[in-house]
Amino acid sequence: MAWHDDLTAVATERGAALVGYAYLLTGDQARAQDLVQEALARTWARPRRLANAAATEAYVRRAVLNAYLDEHRRESVWRRRRHLAALPESTSPSAGEAIDEAVDVQAALTALSPRERACVVLRFYDDLTVPALAERLDISAGTAKRYLSDAMGKLAEALGPLDEQHDLEDVAVDLDPSGDAKGGRS
Protein backbone atom coordinates (compact mmCIF):
# COMPACT_ATOMS: atom_id res chain seq x y z
CA MET A 1 0.00 0.00 0.00
CA ALA A 2 1.27 3.50 -0.80
CA TRP A 3 2.23 6.00 1.88
CA HIS A 4 -0.73 8.28 1.22
CA ASP A 5 -3.12 5.31 1.41
CA ASP A 6 -1.59 4.20 4.72
CA LEU A 7 -1.81 7.72 6.10
CA THR A 8 -5.41 8.11 4.94
CA ALA A 9 -6.32 4.81 6.61
CA VAL A 10 -4.67 5.88 9.90
CA ALA A 11 -6.40 9.28 9.80
CA THR A 12 -9.76 7.67 9.09
CA GLU A 13 -9.58 4.73 11.47
CA ARG A 14 -7.48 6.21 14.30
CA GLY A 15 -8.29 9.91 13.98
CA ALA A 16 -10.27 10.02 17.23
CA ALA A 17 -7.42 8.33 19.12
CA LEU A 18 -4.93 10.81 17.64
CA VAL A 19 -7.12 13.73 18.71
CA GLY A 20 -7.43 12.19 22.20
CA TYR A 21 -3.65 11.92 22.39
CA ALA A 22 -3.25 15.55 21.29
CA TYR A 23 -5.96 16.59 23.79
CA LEU A 24 -3.90 15.15 26.64
CA LEU A 25 -0.97 17.27 25.49
CA THR A 26 -2.87 20.52 24.87
CA GLY A 27 -5.84 20.35 27.24
CA ASP A 28 -8.05 21.95 24.58
CA GLN A 29 -10.20 20.07 22.05
CA ALA A 30 -9.89 22.67 19.28
CA ARG A 31 -6.11 22.93 19.69
CA ALA A 32 -5.88 19.14 19.72
CA GLN A 33 -7.76 18.89 16.43
CA ASP A 34 -5.54 21.60 14.92
CA LEU A 35 -2.44 19.80 16.16
CA VAL A 36 -3.51 16.51 14.57
CA GLN A 37 -4.37 18.31 11.33
CA GLU A 38 -0.94 19.95 11.29
CA ALA A 39 0.80 16.65 12.03
CA LEU A 40 -1.11 14.90 9.24
CA ALA A 41 -0.24 17.69 6.81
CA ARG A 42 3.44 17.48 7.78
CA THR A 43 3.54 13.70 7.40
CA TRP A 44 1.58 13.79 4.11
CA ALA A 45 4.22 16.05 2.60
CA ARG A 46 7.07 13.69 3.52
CA PRO A 47 6.32 10.16 2.28
CA ARG A 48 7.90 7.34 4.25
CA ARG A 49 8.15 3.63 3.73
CA LEU A 50 6.88 2.08 6.96
CA ALA A 51 6.10 -1.56 7.65
CA ASN A 52 2.46 -1.34 8.72
CA ALA A 53 -0.40 0.82 10.00
CA ALA A 54 0.92 0.69 13.58
CA ALA A 55 4.25 2.13 12.46
CA THR A 56 2.45 4.80 10.46
CA GLU A 57 0.34 5.73 13.49
CA ALA A 58 3.45 5.89 15.68
CA TYR A 59 5.05 8.18 13.12
CA VAL A 60 2.00 10.47 13.14
CA ARG A 61 1.93 10.48 16.97
CA ARG A 62 5.55 11.58 16.96
CA ALA A 63 4.62 14.33 14.49
CA VAL A 64 1.82 15.40 16.88
CA LEU A 65 4.28 15.53 19.77
CA ASN A 66 6.82 17.50 17.71
CA ALA A 67 4.13 19.94 16.55
CA TYR A 68 3.04 20.46 20.17
CA LEU A 69 6.59 21.14 21.36
CA ASP A 70 7.27 23.42 18.36
CA GLU A 71 4.07 25.37 19.07
CA HIS A 72 5.07 25.84 22.69
CA ARG A 73 8.55 27.01 21.72
CA ARG A 74 7.07 29.59 19.34
CA GLU A 75 4.64 30.80 22.03
CA SER A 76 7.47 31.02 24.55
CA VAL A 77 9.57 33.16 22.21
CA TRP A 78 6.55 35.37 21.49
CA ARG A 79 5.79 35.83 25.22
CA ARG A 80 9.35 37.02 25.77
CA ARG A 81 9.17 39.49 22.88
CA ARG A 82 5.55 40.59 22.56
CA HIS A 83 6.04 43.51 24.94
CA LEU A 84 8.10 45.06 22.16
CA ALA A 85 5.14 44.97 19.74
CA ALA A 86 1.90 45.08 21.74
CA LEU A 87 0.26 46.00 25.02
CA PRO A 88 -0.05 43.19 27.58
CA GLU A 89 -3.22 41.13 27.32
CA SER A 90 -5.65 41.35 30.22
CA THR A 91 -6.18 38.23 32.24
CA SER A 92 -9.66 37.00 32.98
CA PRO A 93 -10.60 35.45 36.32
CA SER A 94 -10.95 31.69 36.54
CA ALA A 95 -14.36 30.21 35.76
CA GLY A 96 -14.63 28.59 39.18
CA GLU A 97 -13.53 25.51 41.00
CA ALA A 98 -13.36 22.23 39.15
CA ILE A 99 -15.56 19.57 40.76
CA ASP A 100 -14.81 16.63 38.56
CA GLU A 101 -11.63 14.64 39.07
CA ALA A 102 -10.83 14.66 35.35
CA VAL A 103 -11.03 18.44 35.30
CA ASP A 104 -8.65 18.60 38.26
CA VAL A 105 -6.21 16.24 36.54
CA GLN A 106 -6.43 18.23 33.31
CA ALA A 107 -5.77 21.47 35.17
CA ALA A 108 -2.78 19.93 36.93
CA LEU A 109 -1.42 18.68 33.59
CA THR A 110 -1.84 22.13 32.10
CA ALA A 111 0.36 23.59 34.85
CA LEU A 112 3.28 21.39 33.82
CA SER A 113 5.95 22.53 31.40
CA PRO A 114 5.61 21.07 27.89
CA ARG A 115 8.46 18.59 28.42
CA GLU A 116 7.09 17.47 31.80
CA ARG A 117 3.63 17.07 30.34
CA ALA A 118 4.97 15.19 27.32
CA CYS A 119 6.86 12.82 29.67
CA VAL A 120 3.75 12.18 31.80
CA VAL A 121 1.57 11.56 28.74
CA LEU A 122 4.12 9.25 27.13
CA ARG A 123 4.73 7.38 30.39
CA PHE A 124 1.16 6.94 31.61
CA TYR A 125 -0.98 7.28 28.47
CA ASP A 126 1.30 5.64 25.90
CA ASP A 127 2.61 3.34 28.67
CA LEU A 128 6.22 3.78 27.60
CA THR A 129 9.12 2.85 29.81
CA VAL A 130 11.49 5.61 30.87
CA PRO A 131 14.15 4.56 28.33
CA ALA A 132 11.52 4.40 25.56
CA LEU A 133 10.11 7.84 26.35
CA ALA A 134 13.63 9.24 26.59
CA GLU A 135 14.34 7.87 23.13
CA ARG A 136 11.04 9.26 21.79
CA LEU A 137 11.91 12.74 23.09
CA ASP A 138 15.60 12.46 22.14
CA ILE A 139 16.75 13.08 25.72
CA SER A 140 18.76 10.97 28.16
CA ALA A 141 17.02 8.55 30.53
CA GLY A 142 18.25 10.63 33.48
CA THR A 143 16.69 13.76 32.03
CA ALA A 144 13.43 11.88 31.43
CA LYS A 145 13.47 10.71 35.06
CA ARG A 146 14.04 14.27 36.22
CA TYR A 147 11.13 15.57 34.15
CA LEU A 148 8.89 12.76 35.45
CA SER A 149 9.98 13.35 39.03
CA ASP A 150 9.39 17.10 38.78
CA ALA A 151 6.02 16.52 37.10
CA MET A 152 4.92 13.95 39.68
CA GLY A 153 5.87 16.37 42.46
CA LYS A 154 3.83 19.14 40.86
CA LEU A 155 0.89 16.78 40.26
CA ALA A 156 1.03 15.56 43.86
CA GLU A 157 1.08 19.17 45.04
CA ALA A 158 -1.94 20.04 42.88
CA LEU A 159 -3.92 16.82 43.35
CA GLY A 160 -2.79 15.70 46.78
CA PRO A 161 -0.56 12.79 47.74
CA LEU A 162 -0.60 9.93 45.27
CA ASP A 163 -1.10 6.69 47.19
CA GLU A 164 -2.16 3.23 45.98
CA GLN A 165 -5.76 4.38 45.81
CA HIS A 166 -4.94 7.60 43.97
CA ASP A 167 -2.15 6.45 41.65
CA LEU A 168 -1.84 8.34 38.36
CA GLU A 169 -1.78 5.08 36.44
CA ASP A 170 -5.37 4.42 37.58
CA VAL A 171 -6.80 7.73 36.43
CA ALA A 172 -8.28 7.55 32.94
CA VAL A 173 -9.31 10.52 30.88
CA ASP A 174 -11.69 9.43 28.14
CA LEU A 175 -13.18 11.54 25.43
CA ASP A 176 -16.85 11.02 24.71
CA PRO A 177 -18.10 11.73 21.16
CA SER A 178 -18.86 15.35 22.06
CA GLY A 179 -15.19 15.83 22.98
CA ASP A 180 -15.82 16.49 26.68
CA ALA A 181 -13.36 14.97 29.13
CA LYS A 182 -14.73 12.39 31.52
CA GLY A 183 -12.58 11.15 34.36
CA GLY A 184 -12.80 7.92 36.15
CA ARG A 185 -10.94 4.99 37.52
CA SER A 186 -9.92 2.23 35.18
XYZ file of N, CA and C in Angstrom, residues 25-94:
210
model
N -2.105 16.351 25.539
C -0.970 17.272 25.491
C -1.416 18.720 25.633
N -2.482 19.111 24.927
C -2.871 20.520 24.868
C -3.883 20.929 25.925
N -4.786 20.007 26.287
C -5.841 20.351 27.237
C -6.986 21.104 26.598
N -7.009 21.203 25.279
C -8.047 21.947 24.576
C -8.432 21.171 23.317
N -9.723 20.892 23.168
C -10.202 20.075 22.053
C -9.892 20.716 20.694
N -10.130 21.993 20.559
C -9.894 22.666 19.276
C -8.398 22.670 18.940
N -7.563 22.958 19.923
C -6.109 22.933 19.686
C -5.645 21.527 19.351
N -6.245 20.526 19.996
C -5.880 19.136 19.722
C -6.206 18.778 18.276
N -7.379 19.171 17.816
C -7.758 18.892 16.426
C -6.822 19.608 15.459
N -6.479 20.851 15.762
C -5.544 21.603 14.918
C -4.169 20.933 14.896
N -3.738 20.455 16.050
C -2.441 19.803 16.157
C -2.397 18.536 15.307
N -3.452 17.734 15.376
C -3.506 16.506 14.569
C -3.531 16.860 13.088
N -4.303 17.880 12.732
C -4.367 18.309 11.333
C -2.983 18.738 10.846
N -2.280 19.506 11.663
C -0.939 19.953 11.287
C 0.011 18.768 11.151
N -0.069 17.829 12.079
C 0.804 16.652 12.029
C 0.519 15.819 10.782
N -0.759 15.654 10.444
C -1.105 14.896 9.240
C -0.613 15.609 7.988
N -0.725 16.927 7.962
C -0.236 17.685 6.809
C 1.282 17.548 6.678
N 1.978 17.622 7.807
C 3.438 17.476 7.779
C 3.842 16.090 7.286
N 3.172 15.057 7.789
C 3.541 13.697 7.397
C 3.122 13.399 5.958
N 2.035 13.983 5.498
C 1.576 13.785 4.113
C 2.636 14.295 3.138
N 3.252 15.409 3.489
C 4.222 16.053 2.605
C 5.554 15.309 2.537
N 5.796 14.413 3.487
C 7.070 13.693 3.521
C 6.818 12.188 3.524
N 6.608 11.605 2.357
C 6.320 10.162 2.285
C 7.419 9.318 2.916
N 6.994 8.282 3.595
C 7.902 7.339 4.252
C 7.516 5.929 3.822
N 8.426 5.040 4.000
C 8.150 3.631 3.726
C 8.168 2.919 5.077
N 6.988 2.716 5.652
C 6.884 2.080 6.963
C 6.224 0.713 6.814
N 6.495 -0.162 7.757
C 6.101 -1.562 7.649
C 4.591 -1.790 7.696
N 3.889 -1.048 8.551
C 2.459 -1.340 8.719
C 1.732 -0.111 9.268
N 0.426 -0.283 9.505
C -0.402 0.821 10.000
C 0.033 1.262 11.394
N 0.480 0.330 12.226
C 0.920 0.693 13.582
C 2.154 1.593 13.520
N 3.066 1.291 12.615
C 4.255 2.131 12.461
C 3.877 3.501 11.908
N 2.917 3.520 11.006
C 2.447 4.796 10.455
C 1.802 5.636 11.551
N 0.965 5.000 12.394
C 0.339 5.735 13.491
C 1.388 6.251 14.476
N 2.383 5.451 14.776
C 3.448 5.892 15.684
C 4.185 7.089 15.095
N 4.384 7.065 13.783
C 5.053 8.182 13.115
C 4.203 9.451 13.222
N 2.899 9.313 13.036
C 1.998 10.473 13.139
C 1.949 10.967 14.581
N 1.915 10.061 15.559
C 1.932 10.476 16.973
C 3.195 11.271 17.288
N 4.304 10.840 16.742
C 5.548 11.579 16.960
C 5.447 12.967 16.325
N 4.821 13.039 15.150
C 4.624 14.335 14.491
C 3.717 15.226 15.329
N 2.701 14.645 15.983
C 1.819 15.404 16.877
C 2.635 15.951 18.045
N 3.444 15.107 18.648
C 4.282 15.532 19.774
C 5.250 16.637 19.348
N 5.893 16.468 18.203
C 6.816 17.498 17.709
C 6.092 18.807 17.430
N 4.907 18.725 16.835
C 4.134 19.939 16.547
C 3.752 20.651 17.847
N 3.386 19.877 18.877
C 3.037 20.456 20.172
C 4.236 21.183 20.776
N 5.392 20.518 20.781
C 6.590 21.136 21.360
C 7.030 22.350 20.544
N 6.933 22.272 19.213
C 7.271 23.416 18.358
C 6.353 24.599 18.648
N 5.050 24.308 18.780
C 4.073 25.368 19.066
C 4.404 26.055 20.387
N 4.751 25.260 21.387
C 5.071 25.844 22.688
C 6.332 26.706 22.612
N 7.335 26.219 21.874
C 8.554 27.011 21.718
C 8.256 28.348 21.051
N 7.424 28.337 20.007
C 7.066 29.589 19.336
C 6.322 30.519 20.287
N 5.379 29.973 21.066
C 4.635 30.800 22.026
C 5.575 31.373 23.091
N 6.528 30.565 23.527
C 7.468 31.022 24.548
C 8.312 32.186 24.028
N 8.784 32.071 22.810
C 9.569 33.158 22.211
C 8.693 34.403 22.082
N 7.450 34.228 21.643
C 6.547 35.370 21.489
C 6.273 36.040 22.839
N 6.043 35.249 23.892
C 5.787 35.834 25.215
C 6.957 36.686 25.680
N 8.169 36.254 25.362
C 9.352 37.016 25.765
C 9.516 38.302 24.954
N 8.945 38.340 23.754
C 9.175 39.494 22.881
C 7.941 40.328 22.587
N 6.756 39.873 22.958
C 5.547 40.594 22.561
C 5.446 41.975 23.185
N 6.073 42.184 24.322
C 6.038 43.510 24.936
C 6.658 44.551 24.016
N 7.492 44.131 23.096
C 8.103 45.059 22.158
C 7.118 45.503 21.070
N 6.057 44.694 20.847
C 5.142 44.970 19.744
C 3.721 45.299 20.175
N 3.304 44.911 21.368
C 1.899 45.076 21.743
C 1.758 45.333 23.236
N 0.591 45.817 23.610
C 0.258 46.000 25.017
C -0.022 44.647 25.645
N 0.227 44.472 26.931
C -0.052 43.193 27.578
C -1.544 42.871 27.526
N -1.831 41.584 27.339
C -3.221 41.132 27.324
C -3.766 41.102 28.747
N -5.037 41.412 28.888
C -5.646 41.346 30.216
C -5.944 39.892 30.549
N -5.882 39.594 31.813
C -6.175 38.232 32.241
C -7.590 38.197 32.792
N -8.290 37.137 32.487
C -9.659 36.997 32.982
C -9.645 36.084 34.200
N -10.556 36.304 35.124
C -10.600 35.455 36.316
C -11.004 34.031 35.952
N -10.617 33.091 36.811
C -10.949 31.691 36.543
C -12.459 31.487 36.575
